[in-house]
Coordinates of C-alpha atoms in Angstrom, one line a residue:
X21 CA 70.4 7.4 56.0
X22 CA 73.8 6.8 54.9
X23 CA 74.6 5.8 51.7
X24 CA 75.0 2.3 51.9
X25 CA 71.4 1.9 53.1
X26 CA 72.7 1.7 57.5
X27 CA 70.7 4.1 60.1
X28 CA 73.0 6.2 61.7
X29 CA 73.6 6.4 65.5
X30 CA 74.9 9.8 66.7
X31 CA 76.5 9.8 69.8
X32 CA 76.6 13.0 71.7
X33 CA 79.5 13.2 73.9
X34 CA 79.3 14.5 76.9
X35 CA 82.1 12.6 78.8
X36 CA 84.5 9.9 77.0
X37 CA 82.7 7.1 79.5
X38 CA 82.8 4.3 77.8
X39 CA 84.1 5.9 74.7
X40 CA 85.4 2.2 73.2
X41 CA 82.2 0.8 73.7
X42 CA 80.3 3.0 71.0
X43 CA 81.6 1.6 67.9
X44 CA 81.0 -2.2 68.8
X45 CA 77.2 -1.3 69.7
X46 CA 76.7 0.2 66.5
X47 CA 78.5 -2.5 65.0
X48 CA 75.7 -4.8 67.3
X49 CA 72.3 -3.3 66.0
X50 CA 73.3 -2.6 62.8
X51 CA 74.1 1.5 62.4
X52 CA 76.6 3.4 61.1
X53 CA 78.5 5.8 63.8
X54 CA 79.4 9.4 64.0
X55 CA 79.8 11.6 67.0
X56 CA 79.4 15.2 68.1
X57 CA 80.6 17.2 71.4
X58 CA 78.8 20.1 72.6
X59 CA 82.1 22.3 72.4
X60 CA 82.2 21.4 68.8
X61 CA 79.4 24.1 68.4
X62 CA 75.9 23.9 66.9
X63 CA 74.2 19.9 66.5
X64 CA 74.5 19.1 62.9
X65 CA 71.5 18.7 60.7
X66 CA 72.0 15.1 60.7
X67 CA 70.1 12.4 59.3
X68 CA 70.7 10.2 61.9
X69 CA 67.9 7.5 62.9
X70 CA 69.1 7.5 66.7
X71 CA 70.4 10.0 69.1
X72 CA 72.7 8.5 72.5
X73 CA 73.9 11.6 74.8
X74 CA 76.5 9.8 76.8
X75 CA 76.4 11.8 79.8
X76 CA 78.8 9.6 81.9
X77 CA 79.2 11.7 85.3
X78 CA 77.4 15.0 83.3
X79 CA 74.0 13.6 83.9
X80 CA 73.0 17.4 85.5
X81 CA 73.7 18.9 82.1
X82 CA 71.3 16.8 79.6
X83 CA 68.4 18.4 80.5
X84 CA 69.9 21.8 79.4
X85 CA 71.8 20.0 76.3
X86 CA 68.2 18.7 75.0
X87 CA 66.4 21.8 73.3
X88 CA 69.6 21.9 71.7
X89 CA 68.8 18.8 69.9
X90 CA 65.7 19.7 68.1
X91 CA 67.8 19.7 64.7
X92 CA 67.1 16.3 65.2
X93 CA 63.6 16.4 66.5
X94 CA 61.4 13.6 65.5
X95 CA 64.3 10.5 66.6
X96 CA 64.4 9.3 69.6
X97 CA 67.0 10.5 72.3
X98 CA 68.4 8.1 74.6
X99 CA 70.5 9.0 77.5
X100 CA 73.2 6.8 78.8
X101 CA 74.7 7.8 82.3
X102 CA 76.8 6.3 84.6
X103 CA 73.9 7.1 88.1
X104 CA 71.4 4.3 88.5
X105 CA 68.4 6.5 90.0
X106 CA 64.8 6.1 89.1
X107 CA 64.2 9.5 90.3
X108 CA 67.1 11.1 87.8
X109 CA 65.5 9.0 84.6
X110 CA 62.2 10.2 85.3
X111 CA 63.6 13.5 85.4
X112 CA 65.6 13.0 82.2
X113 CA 62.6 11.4 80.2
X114 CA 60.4 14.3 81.4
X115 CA 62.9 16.9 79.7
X116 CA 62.6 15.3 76.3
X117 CA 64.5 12.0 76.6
X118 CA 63.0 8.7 75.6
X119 CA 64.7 6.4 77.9
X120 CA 67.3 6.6 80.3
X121 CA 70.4 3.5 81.0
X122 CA 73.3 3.3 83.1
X123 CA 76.1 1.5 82.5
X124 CA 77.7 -1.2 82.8
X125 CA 74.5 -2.8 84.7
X126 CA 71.8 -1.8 81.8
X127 CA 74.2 -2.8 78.7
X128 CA 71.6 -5.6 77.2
X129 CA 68.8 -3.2 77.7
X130 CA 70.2 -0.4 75.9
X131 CA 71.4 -2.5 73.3
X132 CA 68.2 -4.3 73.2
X133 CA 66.4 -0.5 73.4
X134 CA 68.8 0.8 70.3
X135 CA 68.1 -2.2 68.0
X136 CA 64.8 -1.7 68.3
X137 CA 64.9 2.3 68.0
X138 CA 67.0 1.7 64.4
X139 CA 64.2 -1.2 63.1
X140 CA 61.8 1.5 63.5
X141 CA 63.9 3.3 61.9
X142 CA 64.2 1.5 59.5
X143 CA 60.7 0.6 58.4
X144 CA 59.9 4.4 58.5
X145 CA 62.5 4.8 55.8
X146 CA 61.2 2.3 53.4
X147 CA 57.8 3.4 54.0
X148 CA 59.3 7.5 52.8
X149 CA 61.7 5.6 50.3
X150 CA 58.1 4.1 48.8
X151 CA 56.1 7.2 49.1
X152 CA 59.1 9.5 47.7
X153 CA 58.9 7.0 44.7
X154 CA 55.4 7.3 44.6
X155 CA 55.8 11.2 44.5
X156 CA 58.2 11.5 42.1
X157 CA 56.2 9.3 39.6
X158 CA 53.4 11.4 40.3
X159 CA 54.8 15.0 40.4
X160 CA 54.0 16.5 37.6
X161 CA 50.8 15.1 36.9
X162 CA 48.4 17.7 38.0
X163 CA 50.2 20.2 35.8
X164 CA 47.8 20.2 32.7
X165 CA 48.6 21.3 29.4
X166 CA 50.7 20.4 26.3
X167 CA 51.2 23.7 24.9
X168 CA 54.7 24.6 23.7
X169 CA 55.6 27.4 26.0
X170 CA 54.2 25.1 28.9
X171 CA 55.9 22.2 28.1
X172 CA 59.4 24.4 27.7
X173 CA 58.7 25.5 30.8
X174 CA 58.4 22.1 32.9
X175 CA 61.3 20.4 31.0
X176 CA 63.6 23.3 32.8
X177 CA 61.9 22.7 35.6
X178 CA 62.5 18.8 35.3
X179 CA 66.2 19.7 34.9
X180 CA 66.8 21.2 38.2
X181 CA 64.4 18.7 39.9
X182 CA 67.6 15.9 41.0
X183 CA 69.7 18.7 42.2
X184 CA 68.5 18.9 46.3
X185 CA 70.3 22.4 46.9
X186 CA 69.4 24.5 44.0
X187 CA 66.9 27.6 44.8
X188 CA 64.2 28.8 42.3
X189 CA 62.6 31.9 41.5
X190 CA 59.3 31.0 39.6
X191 CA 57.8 34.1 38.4
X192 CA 54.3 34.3 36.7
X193 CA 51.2 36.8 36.5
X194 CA 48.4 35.5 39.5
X195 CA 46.6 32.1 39.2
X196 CA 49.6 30.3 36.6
X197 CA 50.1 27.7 39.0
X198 CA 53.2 28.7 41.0
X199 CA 52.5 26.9 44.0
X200 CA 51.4 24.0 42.1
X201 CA 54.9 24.1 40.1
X202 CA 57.0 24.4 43.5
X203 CA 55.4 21.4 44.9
X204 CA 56.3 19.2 41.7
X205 CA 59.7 20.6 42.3
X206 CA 59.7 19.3 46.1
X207 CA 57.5 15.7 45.4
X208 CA 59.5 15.2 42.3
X209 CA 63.2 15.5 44.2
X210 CA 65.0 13.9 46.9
X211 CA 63.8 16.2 49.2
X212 CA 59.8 14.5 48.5
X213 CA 60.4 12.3 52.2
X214 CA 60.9 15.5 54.3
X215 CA 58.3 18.3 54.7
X216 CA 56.8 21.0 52.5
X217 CA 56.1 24.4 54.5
X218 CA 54.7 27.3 52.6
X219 CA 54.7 30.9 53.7
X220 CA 52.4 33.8 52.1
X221 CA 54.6 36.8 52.6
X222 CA 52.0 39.5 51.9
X223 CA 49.5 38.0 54.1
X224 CA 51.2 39.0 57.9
X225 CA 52.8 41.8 59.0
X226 CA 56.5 42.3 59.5
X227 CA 56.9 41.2 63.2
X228 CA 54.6 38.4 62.7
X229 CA 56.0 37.2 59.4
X230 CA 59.3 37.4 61.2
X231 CA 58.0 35.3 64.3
X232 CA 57.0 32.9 61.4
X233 CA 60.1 32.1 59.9
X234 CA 62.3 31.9 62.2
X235 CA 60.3 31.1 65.7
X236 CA 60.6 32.7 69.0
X237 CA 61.3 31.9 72.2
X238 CA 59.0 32.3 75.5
X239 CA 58.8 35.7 76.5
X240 CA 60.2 36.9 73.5
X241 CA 57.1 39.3 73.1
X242 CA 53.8 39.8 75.2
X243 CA 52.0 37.1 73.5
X244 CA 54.7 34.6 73.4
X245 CA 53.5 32.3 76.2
X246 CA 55.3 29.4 74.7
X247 CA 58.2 29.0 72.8
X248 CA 57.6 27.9 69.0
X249 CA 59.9 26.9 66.3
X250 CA 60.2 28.9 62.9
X251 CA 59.5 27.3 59.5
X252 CA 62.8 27.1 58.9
X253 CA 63.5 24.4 61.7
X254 CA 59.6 22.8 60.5
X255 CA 60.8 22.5 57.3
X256 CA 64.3 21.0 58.1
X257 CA 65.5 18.4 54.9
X258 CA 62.2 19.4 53.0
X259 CA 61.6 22.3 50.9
X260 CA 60.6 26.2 52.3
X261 CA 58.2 27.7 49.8
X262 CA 58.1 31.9 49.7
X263 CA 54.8 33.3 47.9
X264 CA 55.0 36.9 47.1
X265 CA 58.3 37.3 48.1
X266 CA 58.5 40.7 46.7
X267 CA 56.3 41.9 49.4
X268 CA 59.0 41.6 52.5
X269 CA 59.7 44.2 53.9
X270 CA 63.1 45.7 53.8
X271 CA 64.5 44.5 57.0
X272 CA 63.1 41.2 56.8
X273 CA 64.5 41.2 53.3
X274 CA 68.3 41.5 55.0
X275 CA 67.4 39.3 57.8
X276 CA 66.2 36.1 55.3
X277 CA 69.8 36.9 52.9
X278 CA 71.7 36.6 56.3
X279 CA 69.8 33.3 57.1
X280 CA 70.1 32.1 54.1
X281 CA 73.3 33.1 53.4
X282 CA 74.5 31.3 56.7
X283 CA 72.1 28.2 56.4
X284 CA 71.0 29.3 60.0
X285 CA 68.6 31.5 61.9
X286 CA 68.2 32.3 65.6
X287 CA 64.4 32.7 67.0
X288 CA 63.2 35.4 68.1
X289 CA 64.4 36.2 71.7
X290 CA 67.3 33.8 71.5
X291 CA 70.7 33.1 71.3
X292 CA 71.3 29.8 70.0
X293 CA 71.8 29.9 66.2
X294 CA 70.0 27.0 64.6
X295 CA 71.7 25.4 61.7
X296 CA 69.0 23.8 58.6
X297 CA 69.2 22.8 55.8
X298 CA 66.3 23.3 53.7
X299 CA 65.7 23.9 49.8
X300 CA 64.2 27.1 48.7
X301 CA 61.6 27.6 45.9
X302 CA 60.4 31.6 45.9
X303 CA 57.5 33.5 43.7
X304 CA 56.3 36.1 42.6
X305 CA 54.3 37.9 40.1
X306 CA 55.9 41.1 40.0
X307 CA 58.9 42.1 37.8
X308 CA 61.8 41.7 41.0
X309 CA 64.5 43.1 38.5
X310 CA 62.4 46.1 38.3
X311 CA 61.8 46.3 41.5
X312 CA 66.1 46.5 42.4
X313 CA 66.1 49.0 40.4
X314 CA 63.3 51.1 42.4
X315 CA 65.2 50.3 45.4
X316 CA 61.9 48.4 46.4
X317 CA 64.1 44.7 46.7
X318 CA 67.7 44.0 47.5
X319 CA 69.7 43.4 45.0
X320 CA 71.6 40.8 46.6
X321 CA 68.9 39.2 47.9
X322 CA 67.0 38.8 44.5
X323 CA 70.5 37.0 43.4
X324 CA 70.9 35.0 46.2
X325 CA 67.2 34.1 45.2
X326 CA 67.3 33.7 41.0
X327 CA 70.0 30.7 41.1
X328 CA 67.3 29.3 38.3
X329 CA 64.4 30.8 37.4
X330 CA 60.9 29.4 36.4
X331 CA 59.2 31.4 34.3
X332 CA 55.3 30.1 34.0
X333 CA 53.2 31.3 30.7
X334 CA 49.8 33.3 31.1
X335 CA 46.8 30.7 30.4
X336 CA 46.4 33.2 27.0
X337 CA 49.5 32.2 25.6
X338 CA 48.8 28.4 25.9
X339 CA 46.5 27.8 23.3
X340 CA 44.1 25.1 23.3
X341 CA 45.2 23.8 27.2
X342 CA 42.2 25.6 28.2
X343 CA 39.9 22.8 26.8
X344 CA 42.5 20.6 28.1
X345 CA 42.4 22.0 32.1
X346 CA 38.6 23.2 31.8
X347 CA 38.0 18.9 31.3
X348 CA 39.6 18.7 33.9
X349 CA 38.1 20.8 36.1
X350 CA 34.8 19.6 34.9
X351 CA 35.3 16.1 35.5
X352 CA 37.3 17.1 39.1
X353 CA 33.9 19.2 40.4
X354 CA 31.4 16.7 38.6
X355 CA 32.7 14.3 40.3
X356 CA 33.2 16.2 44.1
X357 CA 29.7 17.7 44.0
X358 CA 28.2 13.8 42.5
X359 CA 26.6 15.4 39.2
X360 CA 26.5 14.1 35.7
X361 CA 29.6 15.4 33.9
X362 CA 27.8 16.6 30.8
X363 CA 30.3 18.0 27.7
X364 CA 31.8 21.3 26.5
X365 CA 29.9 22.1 23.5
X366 CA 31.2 24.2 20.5
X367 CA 30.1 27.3 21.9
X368 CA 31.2 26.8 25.0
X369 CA 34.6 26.0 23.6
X370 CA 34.5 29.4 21.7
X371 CA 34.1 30.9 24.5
X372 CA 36.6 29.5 27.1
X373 CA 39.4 30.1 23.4
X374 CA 38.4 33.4 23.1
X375 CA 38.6 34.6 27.0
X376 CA 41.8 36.3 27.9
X377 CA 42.1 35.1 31.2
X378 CA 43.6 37.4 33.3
X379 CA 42.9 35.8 36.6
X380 CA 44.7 32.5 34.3
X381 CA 44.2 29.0 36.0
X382 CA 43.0 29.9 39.2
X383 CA 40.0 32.2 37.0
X384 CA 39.3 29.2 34.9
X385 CA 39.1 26.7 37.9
X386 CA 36.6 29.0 39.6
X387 CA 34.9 29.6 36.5
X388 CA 34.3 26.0 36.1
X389 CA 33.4 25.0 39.6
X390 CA 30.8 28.1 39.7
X391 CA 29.6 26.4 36.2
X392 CA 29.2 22.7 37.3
X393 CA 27.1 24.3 39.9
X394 CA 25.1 26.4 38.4
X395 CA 24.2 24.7 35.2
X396 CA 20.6 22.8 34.8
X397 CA 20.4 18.9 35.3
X398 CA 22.8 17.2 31.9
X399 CA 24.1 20.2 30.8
X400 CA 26.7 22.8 31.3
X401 CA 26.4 26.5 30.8
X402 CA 29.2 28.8 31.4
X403 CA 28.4 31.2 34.3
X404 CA 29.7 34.7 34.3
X405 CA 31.6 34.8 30.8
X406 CA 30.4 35.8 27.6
X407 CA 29.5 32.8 25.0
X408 CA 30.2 33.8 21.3
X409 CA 27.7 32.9 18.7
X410 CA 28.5 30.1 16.2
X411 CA 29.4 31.1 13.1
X412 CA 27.0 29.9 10.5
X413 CA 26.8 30.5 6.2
X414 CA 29.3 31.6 4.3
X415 CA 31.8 34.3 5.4
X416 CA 30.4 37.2 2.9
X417 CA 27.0 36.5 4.9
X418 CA 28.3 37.7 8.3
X419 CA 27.5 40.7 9.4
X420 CA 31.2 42.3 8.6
X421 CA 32.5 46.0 9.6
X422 CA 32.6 48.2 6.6
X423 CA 35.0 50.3 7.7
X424 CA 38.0 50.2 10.2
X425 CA 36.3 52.7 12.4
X426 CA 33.4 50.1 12.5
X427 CA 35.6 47.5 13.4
X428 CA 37.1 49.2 16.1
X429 CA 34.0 50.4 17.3
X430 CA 32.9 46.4 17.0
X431 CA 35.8 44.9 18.9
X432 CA 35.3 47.4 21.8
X433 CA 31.5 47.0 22.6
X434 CA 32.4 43.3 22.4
X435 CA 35.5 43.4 24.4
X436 CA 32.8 45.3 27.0
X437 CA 30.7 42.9 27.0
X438 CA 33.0 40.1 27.7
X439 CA 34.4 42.1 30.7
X440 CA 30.6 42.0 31.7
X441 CA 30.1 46.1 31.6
X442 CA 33.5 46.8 33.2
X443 CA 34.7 49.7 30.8
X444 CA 38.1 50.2 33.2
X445 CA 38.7 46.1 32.5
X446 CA 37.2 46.5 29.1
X447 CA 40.1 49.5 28.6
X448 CA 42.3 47.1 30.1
X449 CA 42.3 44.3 28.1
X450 CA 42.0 46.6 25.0
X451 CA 45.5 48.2 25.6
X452 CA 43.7 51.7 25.7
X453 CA 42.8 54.3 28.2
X454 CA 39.2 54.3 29.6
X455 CA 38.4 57.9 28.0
X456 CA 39.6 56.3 24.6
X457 CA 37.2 53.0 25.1
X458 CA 34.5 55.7 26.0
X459 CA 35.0 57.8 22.4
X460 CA 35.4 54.4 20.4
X461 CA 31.7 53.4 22.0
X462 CA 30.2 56.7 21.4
X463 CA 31.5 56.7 17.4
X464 CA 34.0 60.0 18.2
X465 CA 37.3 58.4 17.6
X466 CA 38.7 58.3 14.2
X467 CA 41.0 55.3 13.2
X468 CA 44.4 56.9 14.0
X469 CA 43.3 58.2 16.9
X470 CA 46.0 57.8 20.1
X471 CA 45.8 58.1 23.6
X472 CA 47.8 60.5 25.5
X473 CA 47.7 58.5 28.8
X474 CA 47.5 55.0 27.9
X475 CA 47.1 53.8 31.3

């Protein structure tokens, strides 16, 4: 759409034929005009509402010109020639067109067939104008939490939201909510009205992740029976999502900085280059600078990638926003499996405070679900984590540690227990070797006592 609110007709010229008519039927139903010629190279990635090739003599060459058109797939594609022949409109429609006129004889129908084409248009637009307003209300909703680190977090993530063009790097250990924060950034911007494609890069192999992003054409390979567009062109005006981008591999890495870099990509097997235009929200967990340096990730790509980054905060660090998302949760899985949503009690909050988390949201979601579940009829019970006893009395009543070796013993055989047995995680989430958990159980390591590996 165009800024002052008209639906755009692009004319695609194949001959001038009736060049002077163009503007005065825009003028008629209401569009805005602009123009493109095959020799002018690539379609543009245009927001137009209607397509007219005006083939005018050239009607042979619009079945070829159409593929070239999918840029602007989704609108419909009329075809104005200068032949009346039932059997060459059939023939036109069948390749992709949506109707075919000839002029001068079919001038009220194609205007009549255009006016309609740009209402439609029209009400689609103020249906995605509603929705996007809808969306950007809504964005950050399901983001729970009012922890300082948290909130820092999404208010320099609201910054970058107005701006269509910027790409993000959101970084974060597993199960933060990375996904969850890129589609805030997509629903929450003016890019909320086109689509939201996601792509896992760890789970396909090179060739297929390749064939993924940026299609292939028939023949391309032995299974490639039909061609197929890449993400890229899916995703065209909306917003391409990359999880675990660290894990492309190194020719795929140069091959998405040259597409990226060039705001087009050719499929697989082809020739034509496809211009799109498409934000770009990446992720990963691992430490990408680190990974430059071990010659593991191009440098130029991770630059090309970090215009802002997005740092998410472990669950750990957020403080009490794990009573606040395990509520959630509760109520959320109550409700989908139809039980009685019973409360956290104390103990229960102890115990979801004092977990470290190192599977963060996505563990505590799971946790909860398996819970809701699990727990008898009006209650809830924590399933697979370790509740801590109330404290009760007065302090110099609790069983205290005289010593620091006691402590440390102490805090190890509970830290085991809480990783349910698992001395590795146990070791893990302690900071200490294995071998070093294994002396503190057994009472044979003193207080200053240091690991040589602490891995």
């Amino acid at each position: 759409m165009t800024a002052s609110g008209d639906v755009r007709l692009l004319v695609v010229r194949l001959s001038d034929s009736f060049g002077d008519f163009w503007p005065a039927l825009a003028r008629d139903i209401g569009a805005a005009l602009a123009d493109w010629t095959p020799a002018a190279g690539e379609p543009p990635a245009s927001d137009a509402g209607v397509v007219l090739v005006a083939a005018g003599g050239r009607e042979a060459d619009v079945a070829a010109l159409l593929p070239q058109l999918s840029v602007v797939a989704g609108i419909p594609i009329i075809v104005v020639g200068a032949v009346g022949s039932y059997r060459l409109a059939a023939q036109i429609v069948a390749a992709g067109a949506a109707d075919y006129f000839s002029l001068p004889e079919d001038r009220d129908g194609l205007r009549d067939s255009l006016a309609a084409a740009v209402q439609r248009r029209q009400a689609a637009l103020g249906r995605a104008a509603l929705a996007h307003l809808e969306a950007q209300a809504h964005a950050f909703r399901d983001i729970v939490g009012e922890s300082p680190v948290l909130r820092a977090a999404l208010e320099r993530a609201a910054r970058v939201v107005p701006h269509r063009d910027a790409t993000i790097l959101v970084t974060g250990e597993t199960g933060t909510g990375k996904e969850l924060l890129a589609r805030a950034l997509h629903y929450g911007g003016p890019r909320a009205a086109a689509p939201f494609v996601e792509l896992n890069c760890a789970a396909l192999p090179g060739p297929l992740l390749e064939s993924e992003l940026f299609g292939h054409e028939r023949g391309a390979f032995t299974d490639a029976k039909t061609a197929k567009p890449g993400l890229f062109e899916v995703a065209q005006g909306g917003t391409m999502f990359l999880d675990e981008v660290d894990s492309l591999a190194p020719e795929l890495q140069g091959k998405l900085l040259r597409a990226l870099d060039q705001k087009a990509a050719r499929r697989l097997g082809g020739t034509a280059t496809r211009q799109f235009d498409v934000r770009i929200v990446a992720a990963t967990n691992a430490d990408l600078a680190a990974a430059v340096q071990g010659g593991r990730f191009r440098e130029d790509l991770f630059y090309r990638l970090n215009v802002v980054a997005l740092e998410l905060p472990p669950l750990r660090e957020r403080g009490d926003d794990v009573i606040l998302l395990a509520e959630a949760f509760l109520r959320k899985f109550s409700a989908q499996y139809q039980l009685p949503q019973p409360g956290l009690t104390p103990e229960v909050r102890r115990a979801l405070v004092s977990h470290s988390w190192p599977g963060n949201v996505r563990e505590l979601r799971n946790a909860i679900e398996r819970s809701v579940l699990l727990s008898p009829p009006g209650a809830f019970e924590l399933s697979g984590l370790t509740v801590m006893p109330a404290r009760s009395g007065a302090a110099s009543a609790l069983p205290f540690p005289a010593t620091l070796a006691e402590i440390q013993r102490a805090a190890a055989r509970a830290m085991l227990a809480a990783a349910g047995g698992n001395r590795s995680e146990a070791a893990r989430r302690l900071g200490i070797s294995r071998s070093r958990l294994q002396r503190l159980l057994e009472g044979g390591a003193s207080p200053d006592d240091t690991d040589a590996d602490p891995n």
